[in-house]
Coordinates of N, CA and C in Angstrom, one line a residue:
M22 N -12.8 95.0 23.3 CA -13.2 95.5 22.3 C -13.9 96.6 23.0
S23 N -13.9 98.3 22.7 CA -14.9 99.0 23.6 C -16.4 99.0 23.9
P24 N -16.7 99.7 25.2 CA -18.0 99.3 24.1 C -18.2 100.5 23.0
P25 N -19.4 100.6 22.7 CA -20.4 101.6 22.0 C -20.9 102.7 22.7
F26 N -20.6 103.8 21.2 CA -21.5 105.2 22.2 C -23.0 104.8 22.3
K27 N -23.5 104.9 22.8 CA -25.1 104.7 23.3 C -25.9 105.3 22.5
L28 N -25.1 106.3 22.5 CA -26.6 107.5 21.4 C -26.6 108.1 20.2
Q29 N -25.0 107.3 19.0 CA -24.6 107.0 18.2 C -25.8 107.3 17.5
P30 N -27.0 106.0 18.0 CA -28.3 106.3 16.6 C -28.8 107.2 16.7
L31 N -28.6 108.4 18.0 CA -29.2 110.2 17.8 C -28.4 110.8 17.3
L32 N -27.0 110.4 17.2 CA -26.1 111.2 16.4 C -26.2 111.0 15.0
D33 N -26.6 110.3 14.7 CA -26.9 109.4 12.8 C -28.4 110.1 12.8
L34 N -29.1 110.3 13.4 CA -30.5 110.6 13.8 C -30.3 112.5 12.7
S35 N -29.6 113.0 14.1 CA -29.7 114.4 13.8 C -28.3 115.0 12.8
K36 N -27.9 113.9 12.4 CA -26.6 114.0 11.2 C -27.5 114.1 10.3
L37 N -29.3 113.2 10.2 CA -29.3 113.1 9.3 C -30.6 114.4 8.1
R38 N -30.5 114.9 9.9 CA -31.8 116.0 10.0 C -31.1 117.0 10.0
L39 N -29.7 118.0 10.2 CA -29.7 118.3 9.8 C -28.9 118.5 8.5
D40 N -28.7 117.5 7.2 CA -28.5 117.5 6.5 C -29.8 117.4 5.4
E41 N -30.7 117.3 6.3 CA -32.0 117.5 4.9 C -32.7 119.4 5.7
A42 N -32.2 119.7 6.6 CA -32.4 121.0 7.5 C -31.3 121.7 5.9
T43 N -30.0 121.2 5.5 CA -29.1 122.1 4.9 C -29.5 121.8 3.4
R44 N -31.3 121.1 2.9 CA -31.2 121.0 1.6 C -32.2 121.9 1.4
E45 N -33.1 121.5 2.7 CA -34.7 122.7 2.6 C -33.9 124.3 2.7
L46 N -32.5 124.4 3.1 CA -32.6 126.3 3.4 C -31.9 126.9 1.9
G47 N -31.3 125.1 1.6 CA -30.9 125.8 -0.2 C -31.9 127.2 -0.9
Q48 N -32.9 125.5 -0.6 CA -34.5 125.5 -1.3 C -35.0 127.2 -1.3
L49 N -35.3 127.2 0.1 CA -35.6 128.0 1.0 C -35.3 129.6 0.3
I50 N -33.5 129.6 0.2 CA -32.4 130.4 -0.1 C -32.7 130.8 -2.0
A51 N -32.5 129.5 -2.5 CA -33.1 129.9 -4.0 C -34.1 130.8 -4.4
G52 N -35.8 130.0 -3.4 CA -36.1 130.9 -4.1 C -36.0 132.4 -3.3
E53 N -35.7 132.6 -1.8 CA -36.6 134.4 -1.9 C -35.8 135.2 -3.3
Q54 N -33.7 134.4 -3.2 CA -33.4 135.0 -4.9 C -34.4 135.3 -5.7
E55 N -35.1 133.7 -6.0 CA -35.1 134.2 -7.1 C -36.7 135.7 -7.1
A56 N -37.2 134.9 -5.7 CA -38.3 136.2 -6.0 C -37.6 137.3 -5.7
S57 N -36.6 138.1 -5.3 CA -36.0 139.1 -5.4 C -35.7 139.5 -6.6
R58 N -35.4 138.6 -7.8 CA -35.6 139.2 -8.3 C -35.5 139.7 -9.8
R59 N -37.5 138.8 -9.7 CA -37.9 138.9 -9.8 C -38.7 140.1 -9.7
L60 N -38.5 140.2 -8.2 CA -39.2 141.4 -8.2 C -38.3 142.7 -8.4
A61 N -37.2 142.9 -9.0 CA -35.7 143.5 -9.5 C -36.0 144.1 -10.4
L62 N -36.5 142.8 -12.0 CA -36.5 143.2 -13.2 C -38.2 143.7 -12.7
L63 N -39.1 143.6 -12.6 CA -40.7 144.2 -12.6 C -40.1 145.7 -11.7
T64 N -39.9 145.6 -11.3 CA -38.8 147.6 -10.6 C -38.4 147.8 -12.0
Q65 N -37.4 147.1 -12.0 CA -36.3 147.5 -12.9 C -36.8 148.6 -14.6
Y66 N -38.4 147.4 -14.9 CA -39.5 147.5 -16.7 C -39.9 148.7 -16.1
R67 N -40.5 148.3 -14.7 CA -40.9 150.3 -14.4 C -40.5 151.1 -14.7
D68 N -39.4 151.6 -14.3 CA -38.8 152.3 -13.9 C -37.7 153.1 -15.6
E69 N -37.7 152.2 -16.3 CA -37.5 152.5 -17.8 C -39.4 152.5 -18.5
Y70 N -40.2 152.2 -17.8 CA -41.0 152.2 -18.7 C -42.1 154.1 -18.1
Q71 N -41.4 154.5 -16.9 CA -41.8 155.5 -16.6 C -41.0 156.7 -17.3
A72 N -39.2 156.4 -17.3 CA -38.7 157.1 -18.0 C -39.2 157.0 -19.8
R73 N -39.3 156.0 -20.2 CA -40.5 156.5 -21.6 C -41.6 157.7 -21.6
F74 N -42.4 156.8 -20.5 CA -43.1 158.0 -20.7 C -43.2 159.5 -20.2
R75 N -41.7 159.8 -19.6 CA -41.7 161.5 -19.7 C -41.4 161.3 -20.3
T76 N -40.5 161.1 -21.6 CA -40.0 161.6 -22.3 C -41.3 161.7 -23.3
A77 N -41.8 161.3 -23.6 CA -42.8 161.2 -25.1 C -43.6 162.3 -24.7
A78 N -44.4 162.0 -23.0 CA -45.0 163.0 -22.2 C -44.6 165.0 -22.5
E79 N -42.9 164.2 -22.5 CA -41.9 166.2 -22.6 C -42.3 166.6 -24.1
R80 N -42.0 165.4 -25.4 CA -42.7 166.0 -26.4 C -44.3 166.1 -26.9
G81 N -45.3 165.4 -26.0 CA -47.0 165.6 -25.9 C -47.1 164.5 -26.6
L82 N -48.7 164.4 -25.3 CA -49.1 162.7 -25.5 C -50.8 163.0 -26.0
G83 N -51.2 162.7 -26.7 CA -52.5 162.4 -27.0 C -53.1 162.7 -25.8
P84 N -54.9 162.4 -25.4 CA -55.3 161.4 -24.4 C -55.1 160.1 -24.3
A85 N -55.1 159.7 -25.0 CA -55.4 157.9 -25.4 C -54.2 157.6 -24.9
E86 N -53.1 158.5 -26.4 CA -51.5 158.0 -25.4 C -51.2 157.5 -23.7
W87 N -51.9 159.8 -22.8 CA -52.0 159.0 -21.5 C -52.2 158.2 -21.3
T88 N -53.2 158.0 -21.4 CA -54.2 156.9 -20.7 C -53.2 155.4 -20.9
N89 N -53.2 155.1 -22.0 CA -52.3 154.1 -21.8 C -50.8 154.1 -21.2
Y90 N -50.1 154.4 -21.4 CA -49.4 154.5 -19.8 C -49.3 154.8 -19.1
G91 N -51.0 154.7 -18.3 CA -51.0 155.5 -17.0 C -51.5 153.9 -16.4
T92 N -52.7 153.6 -18.3 CA -52.6 152.0 -17.2 C -51.3 150.8 -17.0
F93 N -50.8 151.0 -18.4 CA -49.8 150.3 -18.5 C -49.2 150.2 -17.3
L94 N -48.1 151.8 -16.3 CA -47.4 151.6 -15.1 C -48.5 151.0 -14.4
A95 N -50.2 151.5 -13.8 CA -51.0 150.5 -12.8 C -50.4 149.3 -12.6
R96 N -50.9 148.7 -14.2 CA -50.7 147.4 -14.1 C -49.3 146.1 -13.6
I97 N -48.3 147.1 -13.9 CA -47.1 146.7 -13.7 C -46.9 147.3 -11.6
D98 N -47.1 148.0 -11.8 CA -47.5 148.3 -9.8 C -48.5 147.5 -9.0
D99 N -49.5 147.0 -9.8 CA -49.9 146.3 -9.6 C -49.7 145.1 -9.2
A100 N -48.6 144.5 -10.6 CA -48.0 143.2 -10.2 C -46.4 143.6 -8.7
I101 N -45.8 144.8 -9.4 CA -45.0 144.6 -8.1 C -45.1 144.8 -6.6
V102 N -46.7 144.7 -5.9 CA -47.0 144.6 -4.8 C -47.2 143.1 -4.5
P103 N -47.5 142.3 -5.2 CA -47.5 140.5 -4.7 C -45.9 140.8 -5.3
A104 N -45.4 141.1 -6.0 CA -44.2 140.3 -5.7 C -43.5 141.0 -4.5
A105 N -43.2 141.8 -4.1 CA -42.8 142.6 -2.7 C -43.0 142.0 -1.8
Q106 N -44.1 141.6 -1.7 CA -44.8 140.2 -1.0 C -44.8 138.9 -0.6
A107 N -43.9 138.4 -1.9 CA -43.6 137.6 -2.1 C -41.9 137.3 -1.9
V108 N -41.5 138.7 -1.9 CA -40.4 138.6 -1.4 C -39.5 138.5 0.2
A109 N -40.8 139.5 0.3 CA -40.9 139.4 1.9 C -41.5 137.8 2.5
L110 N -43.0 137.2 2.8 CA -42.5 135.7 2.6 C -41.8 135.0 2.8
T111 N -40.5 134.7 1.8 CA -39.5 134.0 1.4 C -38.2 134.4 2.4
Q112 N -38.7 136.3 3.1 CA -37.7 136.2 4.3 C -37.7 135.5 5.0
Q113 N -38.7 135.5 5.3 CA -39.3 135.1 6.1 C -39.4 133.9 7.0
R114 N -39.3 132.9 5.5 CA -39.5 131.1 5.4 C -37.7 131.2 5.7
T115 N -37.3 132.2 5.6 CA -35.6 131.5 4.9 C -35.1 131.7 6.4
L116 N -35.8 133.2 6.2 CA -35.3 133.2 8.6 C -35.8 131.7 9.1
A117 N -37.0 131.6 9.0 CA -37.3 130.7 10.0 C -36.6 129.4 9.3
G118 N -36.1 128.9 8.1 CA -35.5 128.0 8.1 C -33.5 128.0 8.2
K119 N -33.1 129.1 8.7 CA -32.1 130.0 8.9 C -32.3 129.4 10.1
Q120 N -33.0 129.4 11.1 CA -33.1 128.8 12.6 C -33.1 127.5 13.1
D121 N -33.7 126.9 11.8 CA -33.8 126.2 12.5 C -32.6 124.3 12.1
W122 N -32.6 124.9 10.7 CA -30.4 124.5 11.0 C -29.6 124.6 11.7
V123 N -29.6 126.0 12.6 CA -28.6 126.8 13.6 C -29.3 125.6 14.8
G124 N -30.6 125.6 14.8 CA -30.6 124.3 16.2 C -30.4 122.4 15.2
K125 N -30.5 122.7 14.8 CA -30.2 120.6 14.3 C -28.9 120.7 14.4
Q126 N -27.6 122.1 13.9 CA -26.3 121.6 14.0 C -25.5 122.4 15.3
G127 N -26.4 122.8 16.0 CA -26.3 122.9 17.9 C -26.4 120.9 18.1
R128 N -27.1 120.7 17.7 CA -28.1 119.0 18.2 C -26.6 118.3 18.0
V129 N -26.5 118.1 16.5 CA -25.3 117.8 16.3 C -23.7 117.7 16.7
R130 N -23.3 118.9 17.2 CA -23.1 119.8 18.3 C -22.8 119.1 19.9
A131 N -23.7 118.6 20.0 CA -23.6 118.5 21.6 C -23.6 116.6 21.1
F132 N -24.0 116.0 20.7 CA -24.3 114.3 19.9 C -22.5 114.7 20.0
D133 N -21.8 115.1 19.6 CA -20.3 115.2 18.7 C -19.7 115.3 19.7
T134 N -19.9 116.4 20.8 CA -19.6 116.2 22.3 C -19.2 115.7 22.7
L135 N -20.7 114.5 23.4 CA -20.3 113.9 24.5 C -20.2 113.0 23.4
A136 N -20.1 112.5 21.8 CA -19.0 111.3 21.6 C -17.7 111.2 21.3
D137 N -17.0 112.4 21.5 CA -15.9 112.8 21.8 C -15.6 112.5 23.1
R138 N -16.1 112.9 24.2 CA -16.2 112.7 25.2 C -15.8 111.1 25.6
H139 N -17.3 110.7 25.1 CA -17.2 108.8 24.8 C -15.9 108.1 24.9
R140 N -14.7 108.5 23.2 CA -14.4 108.1 23.2 C -13.1 108.1 24.0
A141 N -13.0 109.0 24.6 CA -11.1 109.9 25.0 C -12.3 108.9 26.1
M142 N -12.9 109.0 27.2 CA -13.4 107.8 28.0 C -13.0 107.0 27.8
V143 N -12.8 106.1 26.8 CA -12.7 104.2 26.3 C -11.1 104.7 26.1
A144 N -10.7 105.9 25.7 CA -9.7 105.7 25.6 C -8.2 106.3 26.6
N145 N -8.7 106.9 27.9 CA -8.4 106.1 28.4 C -8.3 105.6 29.6
Q146 N -9.4 104.1 29.4 CA -9.7 103.3 30.4 C -8.4 102.6 29.1
V147 N -8.2 102.5 28.5 CA -7.4 101.3 27.2 C -6.1 101.5 28.8
S148 N -5.6 102.6 28.2 CA -4.7 103.4 28.8 C -3.9 103.1 29.9
K149 N -5.7 103.2 30.9 CA -5.6 102.6 32.5 C -5.3 101.0 32.4
A150 N -6.2 100.5 31.7 CA -5.5 98.7 31.6 C -3.9 98.4 30.6
E151 N -3.6 99.3 30.0 CA -2.0 99.1 29.9 C -1.3 99.0 30.4
Q152 N -1.6 100.4 31.6 CA 0.3 100.7 31.9 C -1.1 99.7 33.7
K153 N -1.8 99.1 33.4 CA -2.2 98.2 34.8 C -0.9 96.6 34.6
I154 N -1.7 96.0 33.4 CA -0.8 95.1 32.4 C 0.5 95.5 32.8
N155 N 1.6 96.4 32.2 CA 3.0 96.9 32.3 C 3.0 96.4 33.9
D156 N 2.5 97.4 34.6 CA 3.0 97.0 36.3 C 3.5 95.5 36.5
E157 N 1.5 94.4 36.2 CA 1.6 94.0 36.6 C 2.9 92.9 35.8
H158 N 3.1 93.0 34.8 CA 4.2 92.2 34.0 C 6.0 92.3 34.5
G159 N 5.7 94.3 35.5 CA 7.3 94.6 35.6 C 7.5 93.9 37.2
A160 N 6.0 94.1 37.7 CA 6.0 93.5 39.1 C 6.4 91.9 39.1
R161 N 5.9 91.4 38.3 CA 6.8 89.5 38.1 C 8.0 89.5 37.7
G162 N 8.3 90.7 37.3 CA 10.2 90.2 36.5 C 10.1 90.5 37.9
H163 N 10.7 91.7 38.4 CA 11.0 92.0 39.5 C 11.4 91.2 40.0
A164 N 9.5 90.1 41.0 CA 9.9 89.1 41.7 C 11.0 88.1 41.3
N165 N 10.6 87.7 39.8 CA 11.4 86.7 39.6 C 12.9 87.5 39.4
K166 N 13.4 88.3 39.6 CA 14.9 88.7 39.3 C 15.3 88.1 40.8
E167 N 14.8 89.3 41.5 CA 15.0 89.4 43.3 C 14.7 87.6 44.0
G168 N 13.6 86.6 43.4 CA 13.6 85.4 43.6 C 14.8 84.6 43.4
G169 N 15.5 85.1 41.6 CA 16.7 84.6 41.4 C 17.9 84.9 42.2
Q170 N 18.0 85.9 42.7 CA 18.9 86.3 43.7 C 19.5 85.6 44.7
A171 N 17.9 85.6 45.5 CA 18.1 84.2 47.2 C 18.3 83.6 46.4
E172 N 17.7 82.7 45.6 CA 18.3 81.3 45.0 C 20.0 81.2 45.0
L173 N 20.5 82.3 44.8 CA 21.9 82.6 43.9 C 22.3 82.6 45.2
L174 N 21.9 83.8 45.9 CA 22.0 83.5 48.1 C 22.7 82.7 48.3
A175 N 21.4 82.3 48.5 CA 21.3 80.9 49.2 C 22.5 79.8 48.7
S176 N 22.6 79.9 47.5 CA 23.5 78.5 46.6 C 24.6 78.4 47.0
L177 N 25.1 80.3 47.3 CA 26.3 80.9 47.6 C 27.1 80.2 48.8
L178 N 25.9 80.1 49.9 CA 25.5 80.2 51.6 C 25.6 79.2 51.9
A179 N 25.3 77.8 50.2 CA 25.4 76.6 50.9 C 26.5 75.7 50.0
D180 N 27.4 76.7 49.4 CA 28.4 75.7 48.8 C 29.4 76.3 50.2
K181 N 29.5 77.7 50.2 CA 30.9 78.4 51.4 C 30.6 77.4 52.6
A182 N 29.1 76.7 52.8 CA 28.8 76.0 53.6 C 29.4 74.5 53.7
K183 N 29.8 74.7 52.9 CA 30.6 72.7 52.5 C 31.7 72.9 52.0
A184 N 32.2 74.1 52.0 CA 33.6 74.9 51.5 C 34.1 74.2 53.0
G185 N 33.5 74.9 54.2 CA 34.3 75.2 56.0 C 33.8 74.5 56.0
L186 N 33.4 73.0 55.8 CA 32.9 71.8 56.2 C 34.2 71.3 56.1
N187 N 34.9 71.2 54.7 CA 35.9 70.3 54.6 C 37.2 71.2 55.1
T188 N 36.7 71.8 55.4 CA 38.7 72.6 56.1 C 38.7 72.3 57.2

């Protein structure tokens, strides 16, 4: 049995934290997109209302209508300011979330690299152990083979000696 990767709990924890950071980053990106969408809608609505105001002004407006258009455009502008601030804030949060995610991803990669090195080291040790066993097995086989030849040679010499005595 190979030795376990001792940093596996840290690898698992860093992967869990990366998953959490990924979910959080997704939420931050969605929030940024929603804030940008709201700002774009307000800006588009202001531009459309401004165009209607110009068209109406060219045809002629009374003082009350002029005031109503001006007041409403000011309210839209007042709504655009916090919407733009919300976009800026969500962009900052998304950037911070990306940086956090990149850091956690780097940590996972570092632990993965250590785990890969551990697996390679274990595989190398197993390979060396198998090679040692094969070498020992081969050496025993060779010794047995040579031992068998020595016995055969001794037997032949003994037979020749007996035959030489008998003649």
